[in-house]
Backbone as numpy.savetxt, mean C-alpha at the origin, in Angstrom:
# Nx Ny Nz CAx CAy CAz Cx Cy Cz
1.31 -3.75 -3.36 2.19 -4.16 -2.28 1.40 -4.63 -1.07
0.41 -3.84 -0.68 -0.39 -4.20 0.50 -1.19 -5.47 0.25
-1.65 -5.67 -0.98 -2.37 -6.90 -1.30 -1.45 -8.11 -1.19
-0.20 -7.96 -1.61 0.76 -9.05 -1.49 0.99 -9.41 -0.04
1.12 -8.39 0.82 1.30 -8.63 2.25 0.07 -9.32 2.83
-1.11 -8.84 2.46 -2.34 -9.47 2.96 -2.43 -10.93 2.53
-1.97 -11.23 1.31 -1.99 -12.60 0.83 -1.05 -13.48 1.66
0.13 -12.97 1.95 1.06 -13.71 2.80 0.45 -14.00 4.17
-0.18 -12.99 4.74 -0.80 -13.16 6.06 -1.96 -14.14 6.01
-2.76 -14.07 4.95 -3.91 -14.99 4.82 -3.44 -16.43 4.73
-2.36 -16.65 3.97 -1.83 -18.00 3.84 -1.33 -18.53 5.18
-0.72 -17.66 5.98 -0.26 -18.10 7.30 -1.45 -18.36 8.21
-2.43 -17.49 8.20 -3.58 -17.65 9.07 -4.41 -18.88 8.73
-4.28 -19.36 7.50 -5.01 -20.56 7.10 -4.36 -21.84 7.62
-3.14 -21.73 8.13 -2.44 -22.91 8.65 -2.86 -23.17 10.09
-2.68 -24.41 10.57 -2.95 -24.69 11.98 -2.11 -23.78 12.88
-2.73 -23.20 13.88 -2.05 -22.28 14.81 -1.45 -21.08 14.08
-2.00 -20.75 12.90 -1.44 -19.66 12.11 -1.42 -18.32 12.82
-2.48 -18.04 13.58 -2.54 -16.75 14.28 -1.41 -16.61 15.29
-0.99 -17.73 15.86 0.08 -17.71 16.86 1.46 -17.62 16.21
1.53 -17.84 14.90 2.81 -17.82 14.20 2.92 -16.63 13.24
2.12 -15.61 13.47 2.17 -14.39 12.67 2.47 -13.21 13.59
3.50 -12.46 13.23 3.85 -11.25 13.98 4.01 -10.11 12.98
3.38 -8.97 13.26 3.47 -7.80 12.39 3.84 -6.60 13.25
4.93 -5.92 12.86 5.43 -4.82 13.68 5.84 -3.64 12.80
5.87 -2.44 13.42 6.32 -1.22 12.77 7.70 -0.89 13.34
8.73 -0.96 12.50 10.11 -0.90 12.97 10.45 0.30 13.85
10.01 1.53 13.51 10.40 2.67 14.36 9.90 2.58 15.79
8.94 1.69 16.07 8.43 1.56 17.43 9.24 0.60 18.29
10.20 -0.12 17.69 10.91 -1.17 18.41 12.41 -1.03 18.23
13.16 -1.60 19.15 14.61 -1.64 19.01 14.99 -2.83 18.15
16.24 -2.84 17.69 16.72 -3.97 16.89 16.66 -5.26 17.71
16.98 -5.17 19.00 16.93 -6.35 19.84 15.54 -6.95 19.92
14.54 -6.10 19.99 13.16 -6.59 20.04 12.76 -7.22 18.71
13.17 -6.62 17.59 12.87 -7.19 16.29 13.56 -8.55 16.11
14.79 -8.64 16.54 15.53 -9.89 16.43 14.87 -10.98 17.27
14.44 -10.62 18.47 13.77 -11.59 19.33 12.49 -12.11 18.68
11.76 -11.23 18.01 10.55 -11.65 17.31 10.88 -12.63 16.20
11.94 -12.35 15.45 12.34 -13.23 14.35 12.87 -14.57 14.84
13.49 -14.58 16.03 14.08 -15.81 16.57 13.07 -16.68 17.31
11.86 -16.17 17.53 10.85 -16.96 18.23 10.52 -18.21 17.42
10.48 -19.37 18.06 10.18 -20.61 17.37 8.70 -20.71 17.02
8.38 -21.32 15.89 6.97 -21.51 15.53 6.26 -22.39 16.56
4.97 -22.17 16.70 4.17 -22.96 17.65 3.36 -23.99 16.87
3.62 -25.25 17.11 2.91 -26.37 16.48 2.94 -26.29 14.95
4.04 -25.81 14.40 4.19 -25.69 12.96 5.68 -25.59 12.65
6.02 -25.64 11.36 7.43 -25.51 10.97 7.70 -24.18 10.28
6.77 -23.23 10.41 6.91 -21.95 9.72 6.32 -20.83 10.54
7.01 -19.68 10.51 6.56 -18.47 11.21 6.72 -17.30 10.26
5.73 -16.40 10.22 5.78 -15.23 9.36 5.93 -13.97 10.21
6.95 -13.18 9.88 7.18 -11.91 10.56 7.14 -10.80 9.51
6.26 -9.82 9.70 6.11 -8.70 8.79 6.59 -7.44 9.51
7.59 -6.78 8.95 8.15 -5.57 9.57 8.01 -4.41 8.58
7.36 -3.34 9.03 7.14 -2.17 8.19 8.16 -1.07 8.51
8.67 -0.43 7.46 9.43 0.80 7.63 10.80 0.68 8.25
11.49 -0.43 8.07 12.83 -0.56 8.66 13.85 0.28 7.92
13.88 0.20 6.61 14.93 0.85 5.83 14.48 2.20 5.27
13.27 2.27 4.73 12.82 3.49 4.08 12.30 4.56 5.02
12.08 4.21 6.30 11.53 5.19 7.26 12.53 6.30 7.53
12.04 7.52 7.58 12.85 8.68 7.94 12.06 9.53 8.93
12.73 10.08 9.95 11.99 10.90 10.93 11.56 12.22 10.33
10.45 12.73 10.83 10.02 14.06 10.42 10.97 15.09 11.01
10.96 16.26 10.42 11.82 17.34 10.91 11.48 17.63 12.37
12.49 17.63 13.21 12.27 17.93 14.63 11.79 16.75 15.44
11.57 15.59 14.79 11.08 14.43 15.54 12.18 13.86 16.41
11.80 13.26 17.51 12.75 12.64 18.41 12.28 11.23 18.74
13.23 10.37 18.97 12.90 8.99 19.30 13.72 8.57 20.50
13.06 8.02 21.52 13.75 7.62 22.73 14.44 6.28 22.50
15.73 6.23 22.73 16.50 5.01 22.54 16.45 4.12 23.74
17.17 3.00 23.66 17.15 2.01 24.73 17.75 2.57 26.01
18.67 3.53 25.90 19.31 4.09 27.08 18.42 5.10 27.79
17.32 5.49 27.17 16.43 6.46 27.79 16.68 7.87 27.31
17.80 8.08 26.58 18.10 9.41 26.06 17.40 9.60 24.73
16.99 10.79 24.45 16.35 11.09 23.19 17.41 11.47 22.18
17.33 10.87 20.99 18.28 11.19 19.94 18.00 12.57 19.39
19.02 13.22 18.88 18.84 14.56 18.34 18.13 14.49 17.01
17.52 15.59 16.63 16.78 15.63 15.37 17.72 15.78 14.18
19.03 15.96 14.42 19.96 16.16 13.34 20.38 14.88 12.63
20.03 13.70 13.15 20.40 12.45 12.51 19.23 11.49 12.60
19.28 10.48 11.77 18.21 9.49 11.74 18.28 8.66 13.01
17.28 8.74 13.90 17.33 8.03 15.17 17.20 6.52 15.01
16.81 6.06 13.84 16.66 4.62 13.63 17.90 4.00 13.01
18.88 4.80 12.65 20.02 4.29 11.91 20.76 3.18 12.64
21.06 3.37 13.91 21.81 2.34 14.64 20.99 1.05 14.77
19.68 1.19 14.95 18.82 0.01 15.05 18.76 -0.71 13.70
18.72 0.06 12.63 18.67 -0.52 11.29 19.94 -1.31 11.01
21.09 -0.71 11.32 22.37 -1.38 11.08 22.45 -2.67 11.89
22.02 -2.63 13.14 22.07 -3.82 13.99 21.19 -4.93 13.44
20.02 -4.57 12.93 19.11 -5.59 12.41 19.64 -6.15 11.08
20.18 -5.29 10.22 20.74 -5.77 8.96 21.93 -6.71 9.23
22.71 -6.41 10.27 23.82 -7.30 10.63 23.32 -8.66 11.08
22.10 -8.71 11.60 21.51 -9.98 12.07 21.00 -10.84 10.93
20.61 -10.23 9.81 19.92 -10.94 8.74 20.62 -12.22 8.26
21.96 -12.27 8.16 22.59 -13.52 7.74 22.28 -14.69 8.67
21.89 -14.41 9.90 21.59 -15.45 10.88 20.08 -15.67 11.06
19.29 -15.16 10.13 17.84 -15.32 10.22 17.47 -16.80 10.29
16.61 -17.14 11.22 16.20 -18.53 11.41 15.59 -19.09 10.13
15.95 -20.32 9.75 15.35 -20.93 8.55 13.86 -21.22 8.73
13.35 -21.13 9.96 11.93 -21.35 10.22 11.11 -20.08 10.11
11.79 -18.95 9.87 11.11 -17.65 9.82 11.06 -17.11 8.41
9.87 -16.77 7.95 9.70 -16.02 6.71 9.57 -14.55 7.09
10.51 -13.75 6.65 10.55 -12.34 7.01 10.15 -11.49 5.81
9.14 -10.64 5.99 8.72 -9.70 4.95 9.02 -8.29 5.42
9.93 -7.61 4.74 10.24 -6.22 5.03 9.42 -5.36 4.06
8.50 -4.59 4.59 7.57 -3.79 3.78 8.03 -2.34 3.82
8.39 -1.82 2.64 8.95 -0.48 2.58 8.16 0.40 1.61
8.12 1.68 1.92 7.44 2.63 1.05 8.22 2.96 -0.20
9.52 2.83 -0.16 10.34 3.14 -1.33 11.81 2.95 -1.01
12.48 2.16 -1.82 13.91 1.90 -1.62 14.66 2.23 -2.90
15.88 2.73 -2.73 16.72 2.90 -3.91 17.47 1.61 -4.19
18.18 1.57 -5.31 18.86 0.34 -5.72 19.89 -0.10 -4.69
20.60 0.86 -4.08 21.62 0.51 -3.10 21.01 -0.13 -1.85
19.87 0.39 -1.41 19.20 -0.17 -0.23 18.69 -1.58 -0.51
18.12 -1.78 -1.70 17.66 -3.13 -2.05 18.82 -4.11 -2.09
19.93 -3.68 -2.70 21.10 -4.55 -2.80 21.67 -4.88 -1.43
21.64 -3.90 -0.53 22.18 -4.14 0.81 21.36 -5.19 1.55
20.04 -5.06 1.50 19.19 -6.05 2.17 19.41 -7.43 1.57
19.43 -7.50 0.25 19.56 -8.78 -0.43 20.90 -9.43 -0.11
21.96 -8.61 0.01 23.29 -9.16 0.28 23.40 -9.70 1.70
22.55 -9.24 2.61 22.63 -9.69 4.00 21.91 -11.02 4.24
21.03 -11.41 3.34 20.27 -12.64 3.54 21.03 -13.84 3.01
20.81 -15.02 3.60 21.45 -16.23 3.09 21.10 -16.44 1.62
22.04 -16.99 0.86 21.84 -17.19 -0.58 20.58 -18.00 -0.85
19.80 -17.54 -1.81 18.60 -18.26 -2.20 17.37 -17.95 -1.38
17.50 -17.12 -0.36 16.35 -16.82 0.49 15.73 -15.46 0.23
16.40 -14.63 -0.53 15.92 -13.25 -0.70 15.13 -13.09 -2.00
14.02 -12.40 -1.91 13.24 -12.02 -3.08 12.80 -10.57 -2.91
13.17 -9.74 -3.86 12.82 -8.33 -3.80 11.75 -8.04 -4.84
10.64 -7.48 -4.42 9.56 -7.12 -5.34 9.34 -5.62 -5.30
9.20 -5.04 -6.48 8.92 -3.60 -6.57 7.49 -3.42 -7.07
6.80 -2.44 -6.50 5.41 -2.16 -6.86 5.31 -0.68 -7.23
5.73 -0.38 -8.45 5.70 1.02 -8.89 4.26 1.49 -9.07
3.96 2.67 -8.57 2.60 3.21 -8.70 2.33 3.59 -10.15
1.20 3.16 -10.73 0.89 3.52 -12.12 0.57 5.00 -12.24
0.97 5.58 -13.37 0.73 7.00 -13.62 0.13 7.18 -15.01
-0.56 8.28 -15.21 -1.08 8.64 -16.52 -1.98 7.57 -17.11
-1.71 7.22 -18.36 -2.54 6.24 -19.06 -2.47 4.88 -18.38
-1.33 4.55 -17.79 -1.21 3.27 -17.10 -2.14 3.22 -15.89
-2.34 4.36 -15.23 -3.27 4.40 -14.11 -4.69 4.12 -14.59
-5.07 4.62 -15.76 -6.40 4.33 -16.29 -6.55 2.84 -16.59
-5.50 2.23 -17.14 -5.55 0.79 -17.40 -5.64 0.00 -16.09
-4.93 0.49 -15.07 -4.98 -0.15 -13.76 -6.41 -0.07 -13.19
-7.04 1.08 -13.34 -8.42 1.24 -12.86 -9.36 0.28 -13.59
-9.15 0.12 -14.90 -10.00 -0.81 -15.67 -9.80 -2.24 -15.19
-8.55 -2.61 -14.89 -8.30 -3.97 -14.40 -8.91 -4.18 -13.02
-8.88 -3.15 -12.20 -9.48 -3.27 -10.87 -10.99 -3.43 -10.98
-11.59 -2.73 -11.93 -13.03 -2.87 -12.14 -13.36 -4.31 -12.55
-12.56 -4.88 -13.44 -12.78 -6.26 -13.86 -12.61 -7.22 -12.68
-11.65 -6.93 -11.84 -11.43 -7.78 -10.66 -12.63 -7.73 -9.73
-13.31 -6.60 -9.69 -14.49 -6.47 -8.84 -15.77 -6.92 -9.56
-15.62 -7.42 -10.79 -16.76 -7.98 -11.49 -17.50 -7.03 -12.39
-16.87 -5.94 -12.81 -17.55 -4.98 -13.67 -16.60 -4.35 -14.67
-17.06 -3.32 -15.35 -16.26 -2.59 -16.32 -16.51 -1.09 -16.16
-15.55 -0.30 -16.63 -15.69 1.16 -16.61 -16.09 1.64 -17.99
-17.10 2.51 -18.05 -17.53 3.10 -19.31 -16.58 4.19 -19.76
-16.84 4.81 -20.93 -16.00 5.88 -21.47 -15.84 7.03 -20.47
-14.62 7.54 -20.38 -14.26 8.73 -19.59 -14.23 8.49 -18.08
-14.76 7.37 -17.61 -14.78 7.15 -16.16 -13.37 7.02 -15.62
-12.51 6.24 -16.30 -11.14 6.09 -15.84 -10.39 7.41 -15.82
-10.58 8.22 -16.85 -9.91 9.52 -16.91 -10.38 10.44 -15.79
-11.69 10.45 -15.52 -12.22 11.29 -14.44 -11.71 10.84 -13.09
-11.67 9.54 -12.86 -11.14 9.03 -11.60 -9.66 9.37 -11.46
-8.93 9.25 -12.55 -7.49 9.56 -12.52 -7.24 11.02 -12.17
-8.03 11.91 -12.77 -7.81 13.33 -12.59 -8.39 13.86 -11.27
-9.51 13.32 -10.85 -10.23 13.95 -9.74 -10.55 13.01 -8.58
-10.16 11.76 -8.69 -10.41 10.82 -7.61 -9.44 10.99 -6.47
-9.56 10.17 -5.42 -8.65 10.26 -4.27 -7.21 9.95 -4.68
-6.24 10.44 -3.94 -4.84 10.31 -4.38 -4.23 8.93 -4.22
-4.68 8.15 -3.25 -4.04 6.86 -2.99 -4.68 5.76 -3.82
-3.87 4.74 -4.18 -4.38 3.62 -4.96 -5.43 2.85 -4.18
-5.22 2.70 -2.89 -6.18 1.96 -2.07 -7.54 2.64 -2.08
-7.54 3.97 -1.93 -8.80 4.71 -1.94 -9.45 4.66 -3.32
-8.64 4.74 -4.39 -9.18 4.62 -5.74 -9.83 3.26 -5.95
-9.17 2.22 -5.46 -9.72 0.87 -5.61 -11.05 0.75 -4.88
-11.15 1.37 -3.71 -12.41 1.34 -2.97 -13.52 2.05 -3.75
-13.17 3.16 -4.39 -14.16 3.87 -5.19 -14.61 3.04 -6.38
-13.65 2.36 -7.04 -13.99 1.51 -8.18 -14.93 0.39 -7.74
-14.62 -0.25 -6.61 -15.48 -1.33 -6.11 -16.88 -0.81 -5.83
-16.97 0.38 -5.25 -18.27 0.97 -4.94 -19.05 1.27 -6.22
-18.36 1.81 -7.22 -19.01 2.14 -8.49 -19.49 0.89 -9.21
-18.66 -0.15 -9.23 -19.04 -1.40 -9.89 -20.27 -2.01 -9.23
-20.27 -2.00 -7.91 -21.42 -2.55 -7.18 -22.68 -1.73 -7.47
-22.54 -0.42 -7.58 -23.68 0.46 -7.83 -24.22 0.26 -9.25
-23.31 0.07 -10.21 -23.73 -0.05 -11.62 -24.36 -1.41 -11.91
-24.01 -2.41 -11.15 -24.59 -3.73 -11.38 -24.08 -4.38 -12.65
-24.99 -4.81 -13.52 -24.62 -5.54 -14.73 -24.14 -4.64 -15.87
-24.32 -3.34 -15.76 -23.91 -2.44 -16.84 -22.56 -1.79 -16.52
-21.88 -1.25 -17.53 -20.62 -0.55 -17.28 -20.85 0.70 -16.41
-19.87 1.04 -15.62 -19.94 2.25 -14.80 -19.94 3.46 -15.72
-20.87 4.38 -15.50 -20.98 5.58 -16.33 -20.51 6.81 -15.57
-20.36 7.91 -16.31 -20.01 9.17 -15.64 -21.15 9.62 -14.73
-22.38 9.24 -15.06 -23.50 9.55 -14.17 -23.35 8.85 -12.82
-22.92 7.58 -12.86 -22.67 6.88 -11.60 -21.59 7.59 -10.80
-20.56 8.05 -11.52 -19.46 8.75 -10.86 -19.97 10.02 -10.19
-20.83 10.76 -10.86 -21.37 11.98 -10.29 -22.29 11.71 -9.11
-22.98 10.56 -9.15 -23.87 10.21 -8.04 -23.09 9.83 -6.78
-22.02 9.08 -6.96 -21.33 8.52 -5.80 -20.13 9.33 -5.35
-19.50 10.05 -6.27 -18.38 10.91 -5.89 -18.87 12.35 -5.95
-19.08 12.92 -4.77 -19.74 14.23 -4.72 -18.79 15.40 -4.93
-17.52 15.12 -5.24 -16.56 16.21 -5.38 -16.96 17.17 -6.48
-16.96 18.45 -6.21 -17.39 19.45 -7.18 -16.49 19.46 -8.41
-15.20 19.09 -8.25 -14.29 19.10 -9.38 -14.76 18.16 -10.47
-15.25 16.98 -10.07 -15.71 16.01 -11.05 -16.95 16.53 -11.78
-17.87 17.13 -11.04 -19.09 17.64 -11.64 -18.76 18.77 -12.61
-17.86 19.67 -12.23 -17.47 20.77 -13.11 -16.84 20.23 -14.39
-15.96 19.22 -14.24 -15.33 18.61 -15.39 -16.39 18.05 -16.33
-17.37 17.33 -15.77 -18.44 16.75 -16.58 -19.29 17.85 -17.22
-19.52 18.94 -16.48 -20.31 20.05 -17.02 -19.62 20.67 -18.23
-18.34 20.97 -18.10 -17.60 21.58 -19.20 -17.54 20.66 -20.41
-17.36 19.36 -20.14 -17.31 18.39 -21.22 -18.65 18.33 -21.96
-19.75 18.32 -21.19 -21.09 18.25 -21.80 -21.38 19.50 -22.62
-20.98 20.67 -22.11 -21.21 21.92 -22.84 -20.43 21.91 -24.14
-19.15 21.46 -24.07 -18.30 21.46 -25.26 -18.86 20.52 -26.33
-19.50 19.43 -25.91 -20.01 18.46 -26.87 -21.49 18.69 -27.20
-22.08 19.74 -26.61 -23.46 20.06 -26.94 -24.48 19.12 -26.35
-24.12 18.43 -25.26 -25.07 17.53 -24.61 -25.85 18.31 -23.55
-26.94 18.94 -23.97 -27.67 19.88 -23.13 -28.21 19.23 -21.86
-28.83 18.05 -21.99 -29.42 17.40 -20.82 -28.36 17.06 -19.77
-27.22 16.54 -20.24 -26.14 16.20 -19.31 -25.57 17.45 -18.65
-25.47 18.53 -19.43 -24.96 19.79 -18.88 -25.88 20.33 -17.81
-27.20 20.28 -18.05 -28.16 20.78 -17.08 -28.16 19.91 -15.82
-28.00 18.59 -16.00 -27.96 17.69 -14.84 -26.74 17.98 -13.96
-25.60 18.23 -14.61 -24.39 18.55 -13.87 -24.54 19.89 -13.17
-25.16 20.86 -13.84 -25.36 22.18 -13.24 -26.25 22.09 -12.00
-27.31 21.27 -12.08 -28.19 21.12 -10.92 -27.45 20.52 -9.72
-26.50 19.63 -9.99 -25.74 19.02 -8.89 -24.84 20.04 -8.19
-24.48 21.11 -8.90 -23.61 22.12 -8.29 -24.40 23.14 -7.47
-25.70 23.12 -7.59 -26.52 24.13 -6.89 -26.71 23.75 -5.42
């Protein structure tokens, strides 16, 4: 999802005056009126403007959080303080300027929320993309594809170790894969590379137990030394 947004922004920035025709905002920080004004701003020396808005529909306040409204009063923690702003902005969507490309970036929407946004946009202008996070074996295949994208390959067990013991976010995992591929150079990334660059004890213990079970004495001793 984030790569898709970055691609949209890069394409806009490559245009003449692109920097002046790109606006990126976080919805909970602004009122609906401010968001609408941003969308209604005319492009500068171009026929296209890109507006990226994060967290309009999927955002929810933390327990006890408060948000100051336009009137200066703080909304109670018992209801979503962004709800009225969200409704006002969704009501505006049918009137979205034809010169504005609007990207609503959400962490997770249900089918009803997606349908509501799509129904508010003029016919033919809405495109909804879902980016489901890979899990299990699919996550290992995703890691292998990311390694290829960075110009390398993952050796045996590396994908499984990263899946089980690597960082939780896809972005952080991708950064680790890029680092490992760069470190390995022309050869596939090995579990040794993983142990060198990812210092987490969980990975080393996993490698130690695996080496002991398979009778690989040298690998077991190397893993044991890393834990000392």
